[in-house]
CSV table of N, CA and C in Angstrom, one decimal:
chain,number,residue,atom,x,y,z
A,1,MET,N,114.6,163.0,136.9
A,1,MET,CA,113.5,162.8,136.1
A,1,MET,C,112.7,161.6,136.7
A,2,ASP,N,111.4,161.7,137.0
A,2,ASP,CA,110.7,160.7,137.6
A,2,ASP,C,110.2,159.6,136.6
A,3,ALA,N,109.7,158.5,137.2
A,3,ALA,CA,109.4,157.4,136.3
A,3,ALA,C,108.2,157.7,135.4
A,4,ASP,N,107.2,158.5,135.8
A,4,ASP,CA,106.1,158.9,135.0
A,4,ASP,C,106.6,159.7,133.8
A,5,CYS,N,107.5,160.6,134.0
A,5,CYS,CA,108.1,161.5,133.0
A,5,CYS,C,108.8,160.6,132.0
A,6,ILE,N,109.6,159.7,132.5
A,6,ILE,CA,110.4,158.8,131.6
A,6,ILE,C,109.4,157.9,130.8
A,7,ALA,N,108.4,157.4,131.4
A,7,ALA,CA,107.4,156.6,130.7
A,7,ALA,C,106.7,157.4,129.6
A,8,GLY,N,106.3,158.6,129.9
A,8,GLY,CA,105.7,159.5,128.9
A,8,GLY,C,106.6,159.8,127.7
A,9,ASN,N,107.9,160.1,128.0
A,9,ASN,CA,108.8,160.3,126.9
A,9,ASN,C,109.0,159.1,126.0
A,10,ILE,N,109.0,157.9,126.7
A,10,ILE,CA,109.2,156.7,125.9
A,10,ILE,C,108.0,156.5,125.0
A,11,ALA,N,106.8,156.7,125.6
A,11,ALA,CA,105.6,156.5,124.8
A,11,ALA,C,105.5,157.5,123.6
A,12,GLU,N,106.0,158.7,123.8
A,12,GLU,CA,106.0,159.7,122.7
A,12,GLU,C,107.0,159.2,121.6
A,13,VAL,N,108.2,158.8,122.0
A,13,VAL,CA,109.2,158.4,121.0
A,13,VAL,C,108.7,157.1,120.3
A,14,SER,N,108.1,156.2,121.0
A,14,SER,CA,107.5,155.0,120.4
A,14,SER,C,106.5,155.3,119.4
A,15,GLU,N,105.7,156.3,119.6
A,15,GLU,CA,104.6,156.7,118.7
A,15,GLU,C,105.3,157.3,117.4
A,16,ARG,N,106.3,158.1,117.6
A,16,ARG,CA,107.0,158.7,116.5
A,16,ARG,C,107.7,157.6,115.6
A,17,VAL,N,108.3,156.7,116.3
A,17,VAL,CA,108.9,155.6,115.6
A,17,VAL,C,107.9,154.8,114.8
A,18,ARG,N,106.8,154.5,115.4
A,18,ARG,CA,105.7,153.7,114.8
A,18,ARG,C,105.2,154.5,113.5
A,19,ALA,N,104.9,155.8,113.7
A,19,ALA,CA,104.5,156.6,112.5
A,19,ALA,C,105.5,156.6,111.4
A,20,ALA,N,106.7,156.8,111.8
A,20,ALA,CA,107.8,156.9,110.7
A,20,ALA,C,108.0,155.6,110.0
A,21,ALA,N,107.9,154.5,110.8
A,21,ALA,CA,108.1,153.1,110.2
A,21,ALA,C,106.9,152.9,109.2
A,22,GLU,N,105.7,153.1,109.6
A,22,GLU,CA,104.5,152.9,108.8
A,22,GLU,C,104.6,153.8,107.6
A,23,LYS,N,105.1,155.0,107.7
A,23,LYS,CA,105.1,155.9,106.6
A,23,LYS,C,106.0,155.4,105.4
A,24,VAL,N,107.0,154.6,105.8
A,24,VAL,CA,107.9,154.1,104.7
A,24,VAL,C,107.7,152.6,104.5
A,25,GLY,N,106.5,152.1,105.0
A,25,GLY,CA,106.2,150.7,104.7
A,25,GLY,C,107.0,149.7,105.5
A,26,ARG,N,107.5,150.1,106.6
A,26,ARG,CA,108.3,149.1,107.5
A,26,ARG,C,107.4,148.8,108.7
A,27,ALA,N,107.6,147.5,109.1
A,27,ALA,CA,106.9,147.1,110.4
A,27,ALA,C,107.5,147.8,111.6
A,28,PRO,N,106.7,148.5,112.4
A,28,PRO,CA,107.3,149.2,113.5
A,28,PRO,C,108.1,148.3,114.5
A,29,GLU,N,107.7,147.0,114.6
A,29,GLU,CA,108.4,146.1,115.6
A,29,GLU,C,109.8,145.7,115.1
A,30,THR,N,110.1,146.1,113.9
A,30,THR,CA,111.5,145.8,113.4
A,30,THR,C,112.4,146.9,113.7
A,31,VAL,N,111.9,148.0,114.3
A,31,VAL,CA,112.8,149.1,114.7
A,31,VAL,C,113.1,149.0,116.2
A,32,GLN,N,114.4,149.0,116.5
A,32,GLN,CA,114.9,148.9,117.9
A,32,GLN,C,115.3,150.3,118.4
A,33,VAL,N,114.8,150.7,119.5
A,33,VAL,CA,115.2,152.0,120.1
A,33,VAL,C,116.3,151.7,121.1
A,34,LEU,N,117.4,152.4,120.9
A,34,LEU,CA,118.6,152.3,121.8
A,34,LEU,C,118.6,153.5,122.7
A,35,ALA,N,118.3,153.4,124.0
A,35,ALA,CA,118.3,154.5,124.9
A,35,ALA,C,119.7,154.8,125.5
A,36,VAL,N,120.3,155.9,125.2
A,36,VAL,CA,121.6,156.3,125.8
A,36,VAL,C,121.4,156.7,127.2
A,37,SER,N,121.9,155.9,128.1
A,37,SER,CA,121.7,156.2,129.5
A,37,SER,C,122.8,156.8,130.3
A,38,LYS,N,123.9,157.2,129.5
A,38,LYS,CA,125.0,157.8,130.2
A,38,LYS,C,124.6,159.1,131.0
A,39,THR,N,125.2,159.2,132.1
A,39,THR,CA,124.9,160.3,133.1
A,39,THR,C,123.6,160.2,133.8
A,40,HIS,N,122.8,159.2,133.5
A,40,HIS,CA,121.5,159.0,134.2
A,40,HIS,C,121.7,157.8,135.2
A,41,PRO,N,121.1,157.9,136.3
A,41,PRO,CA,121.2,156.9,137.4
A,41,PRO,C,120.6,155.6,137.0
A,42,ALA,N,120.9,154.5,137.7
A,42,ALA,CA,120.4,153.2,137.5
A,42,ALA,C,118.8,153.2,137.7
A,43,GLU,N,118.3,154.1,138.6
A,43,GLU,CA,116.9,154.2,138.8
A,43,GLU,C,116.2,154.6,137.5
A,44,ALA,N,116.8,155.5,136.7
A,44,ALA,CA,116.2,155.9,135.4
A,44,ALA,C,116.2,154.8,134.4
A,45,VAL,N,117.3,154.0,134.5
A,45,VAL,CA,117.3,152.8,133.6
A,45,VAL,C,116.2,151.8,134.0
A,46,ARG,N,116.0,151.6,135.3
A,46,ARG,CA,114.9,150.8,135.7
A,46,ARG,C,113.5,151.3,135.3
A,47,ALA,N,113.3,152.6,135.4
A,47,ALA,CA,112.1,153.2,134.9
A,47,ALA,C,111.9,153.0,133.4
A,48,ALA,N,112.9,153.2,132.7
A,48,ALA,CA,112.8,153.0,131.2
A,48,ALA,C,112.6,151.5,130.9
A,49,PHE,N,113.2,150.6,131.6
A,49,PHE,CA,113.0,149.2,131.4
A,49,PHE,C,111.5,148.9,131.7
A,50,ALA,N,111.0,149.4,132.8
A,50,ALA,CA,109.6,149.2,133.2
A,50,ALA,C,108.6,149.7,132.1
A,51,ALA,N,109.1,150.7,131.4
A,51,ALA,CA,108.2,151.3,130.3
A,51,ALA,C,108.4,150.6,129.0
A,52,GLY,N,109.2,149.6,128.9
A,52,GLY,CA,109.3,148.8,127.7
A,52,GLY,C,110.7,148.8,127.0
A,53,LEU,N,111.6,149.7,127.4
A,53,LEU,CA,112.9,149.7,126.7
A,53,LEU,C,113.7,148.5,127.2
A,54,ARG,N,114.5,148.0,126.3
A,54,ARG,CA,115.4,146.8,126.6
A,54,ARG,C,116.9,147.1,126.3
A,55,HIS,N,117.2,148.0,125.4
A,55,HIS,CA,118.5,148.3,125.0
A,55,HIS,C,119.0,149.7,125.5
A,56,PHE,N,120.2,149.6,126.1
A,56,PHE,CA,120.7,150.8,126.7
A,56,PHE,C,122.2,151.0,126.3
A,57,GLY,N,122.5,152.2,126.0
A,57,GLY,CA,123.9,152.5,125.6
A,57,GLY,C,124.7,153.4,126.6
A,58,GLU,N,125.9,153.1,126.7
A,58,GLU,CA,126.9,153.8,127.6
A,58,GLU,C,128.2,154.1,126.8
A,59,ASN,N,128.9,155.1,127.2
A,59,ASN,CA,130.2,155.3,126.6
A,59,ASN,C,131.3,155.6,127.7
A,60,TYR,N,130.9,155.5,128.9
A,60,TYR,CA,131.9,155.6,130.0
A,60,TYR,C,131.9,154.2,130.8
A,61,LEU,N,133.0,153.5,130.6
A,61,LEU,CA,133.0,152.2,131.2
A,61,LEU,C,132.8,152.1,132.6
A,62,GLN,N,133.4,152.9,133.4
A,62,GLN,CA,133.3,152.8,134.9
A,62,GLN,C,131.9,153.1,135.3
A,63,GLU,N,131.3,154.1,134.8
A,63,GLU,CA,129.9,154.4,135.1
A,63,GLU,C,129.0,153.3,134.7
A,64,ALA,N,129.2,152.7,133.5
A,64,ALA,CA,128.4,151.6,133.0
A,64,ALA,C,128.6,150.4,133.9
A,65,GLU,N,129.7,150.1,134.3
A,65,GLU,CA,129.9,148.9,135.2
A,65,GLU,C,129.0,148.9,136.4
A,66,ASP,N,129.0,150.1,137.0
A,66,ASP,CA,128.1,150.3,138.2
A,66,ASP,C,126.6,150.1,137.9
A,67,LYS,N,126.2,150.7,136.7
A,67,LYS,CA,124.8,150.6,136.3
A,67,LYS,C,124.5,149.1,135.9
A,68,ILE,N,125.4,148.5,135.2
A,68,ILE,CA,125.1,147.1,134.8
A,68,ILE,C,124.9,146.2,136.0
A,69,ALA,N,125.8,146.4,137.0
A,69,ALA,CA,125.7,145.6,138.3
A,69,ALA,C,124.3,145.9,139.0
A,70,ALA,N,124.0,147.2,139.0
A,70,ALA,CA,122.7,147.6,139.7
A,70,ALA,C,121.5,147.2,139.0
A,71,THR,N,121.6,146.8,137.7
A,71,THR,CA,120.4,146.3,137.0
A,71,THR,C,120.5,144.9,136.5
A,72,ALA,N,121.4,144.1,137.1
A,72,ALA,CA,121.6,142.8,136.7
A,72,ALA,C,120.4,141.9,136.9
A,73,ASP,N,119.5,142.3,137.8
A,73,ASP,CA,118.3,141.5,138.0
A,73,ASP,C,117.2,141.7,136.9
A,74,LEU,N,117.4,142.6,136.0
A,74,LEU,CA,116.4,142.9,135.0
A,74,LEU,C,116.6,141.9,133.8
A,75,ASP,N,115.8,140.9,133.7
A,75,ASP,CA,115.9,139.9,132.7
A,75,ASP,C,115.5,140.5,131.3
A,76,GLY,N,116.4,140.3,130.4
A,76,GLY,CA,116.2,140.8,129.0
A,76,GLY,C,116.8,142.2,128.7
A,77,ILE,N,117.6,142.7,129.7
A,77,ILE,CA,118.2,144.0,129.4
A,77,ILE,C,119.5,143.8,128.5
A,78,HIS,N,119.7,144.7,127.6
A,78,HIS,CA,120.9,144.5,126.7
A,78,HIS,C,121.7,145.8,126.8
A,79,TRP,N,123.0,145.7,127.0
A,79,TRP,CA,123.9,146.8,127.1
A,79,TRP,C,124.8,147.0,125.9
A,80,HIS,N,124.9,148.2,125.4
A,80,HIS,CA,125.7,148.6,124.2
A,80,HIS,C,126.7,149.6,124.7
A,81,PHE,N,128.0,149.3,124.3
A,81,PHE,CA,129.0,150.3,124.4
A,81,PHE,C,129.1,151.1,123.2
A,82,ILE,N,129.1,152.4,123.3
A,82,ILE,CA,129.1,153.4,122.2
A,82,ILE,C,130.3,154.2,122.3
A,83,GLY,N,131.1,154.3,121.2
A,83,GLY,CA,132.2,155.2,121.1
A,83,GLY,C,133.5,154.6,121.0
A,84,PRO,N,134.6,155.4,121.1
A,84,PRO,CA,135.9,154.9,121.0
A,84,PRO,C,136.3,154.0,122.2
A,85,ILE,N,137.2,153.1,121.9
A,85,ILE,CA,137.6,152.2,123.0
A,85,ILE,C,139.1,152.3,123.2
A,86,GLN,N,139.5,152.5,124.4
A,86,GLN,CA,140.9,152.5,124.8
A,86,GLN,C,141.4,151.0,124.9
A,87,SER,N,142.5,150.7,124.4
A,87,SER,CA,143.0,149.3,124.4
A,87,SER,C,143.0,148.7,125.8
A,88,ASN,N,143.3,149.4,126.8
A,88,ASN,CA,143.4,148.9,128.2
A,88,ASN,C,142.0,148.5,128.7
A,89,LYS,N,140.9,148.9,128.0
A,89,LYS,CA,139.5,148.6,128.5
A,89,LYS,C,138.8,147.6,127.6
A,90,THR,N,139.5,147.0,126.7
A,90,THR,CA,138.8,146.1,125.8
A,90,THR,C,138.2,144.8,126.5
A,91,ARG,N,139.0,144.3,127.4
A,91,ARG,CA,138.5,143.1,128.1
A,91,ARG,C,137.3,143.4,128.9
A,92,ALA,N,137.3,144.5,129.7
A,92,ALA,CA,136.2,144.8,130.5
A,92,ALA,C,135.0,145.1,129.7
A,93,ILE,N,135.1,145.8,128.5
A,93,ILE,CA,134.0,146.1,127.7
A,93,ILE,C,133.4,144.8,127.1
A,94,ALA,N,134.3,143.9,126.7
A,94,ALA,CA,133.8,142.6,126.2
A,94,ALA,C,133.1,141.8,127.3
A,95,ALA,N,133.5,141.9,128.5
A,95,ALA,CA,132.9,141.2,129.6
A,95,ALA,C,131.5,141.7,130.0
A,96,HIS,N,131.3,143.0,129.8
A,96,HIS,CA,130.1,143.6,130.3
A,96,HIS,C,129.0,144.0,129.3
A,97,PHE,N,129.4,144.1,128.1
A,97,PHE,CA,128.5,144.6,127.1
A,97,PHE,C,128.1,143.5,126.1
A,98,ASP,N,126.8,143.6,125.6
A,98,ASP,CA,126.3,142.7,124.6
A,98,ASP,C,126.7,143.1,123.2
A,99,TRP,N,126.8,144.5,123.0
A,99,TRP,CA,127.0,145.1,121.7
A,99,TRP,C,128.1,146.1,121.8
A,100,VAL,N,128.9,146.4,120.8
A,100,VAL,CA,129.9,147.4,120.7
A,100,VAL,C,129.7,148.2,119.4
A,101,HIS,N,129.5,149.5,119.6
A,101,HIS,CA,129.4,150.4,118.4
A,101,HIS,C,130.5,151.4,118.4
A,102,SER,N,131.5,151.2,117.6
A,102,SER,CA,132.7,152.0,117.6
A,102,SER,C,133.3,152.1,116.2
A,103,VAL,N,134.1,153.1,116.0
A,103,VAL,CA,134.8,153.2,114.7
A,103,VAL,C,136.3,153.3,114.9
């Protein structure tokens, strides 16, 4: 997926979020979009970041470590780990992610 397509998709989602928030009387800027970037390359994360997204979610630690390293220069990027956590991976997850969403 090229950068223009990614930017267009983000613009469409942002508009839908804005409309939904306003419909229920909520300020659109209080809604945070979390882009799940698993299976997408670091270049796609960079394109999404350039289009305004700042929060990215992953559920494969090894893939995420590579992506996090490849995007370390992006100031303001936030990484979320999504899903179950194996006990042998807790330290690495704590070291690399800003947020953890797990049950």
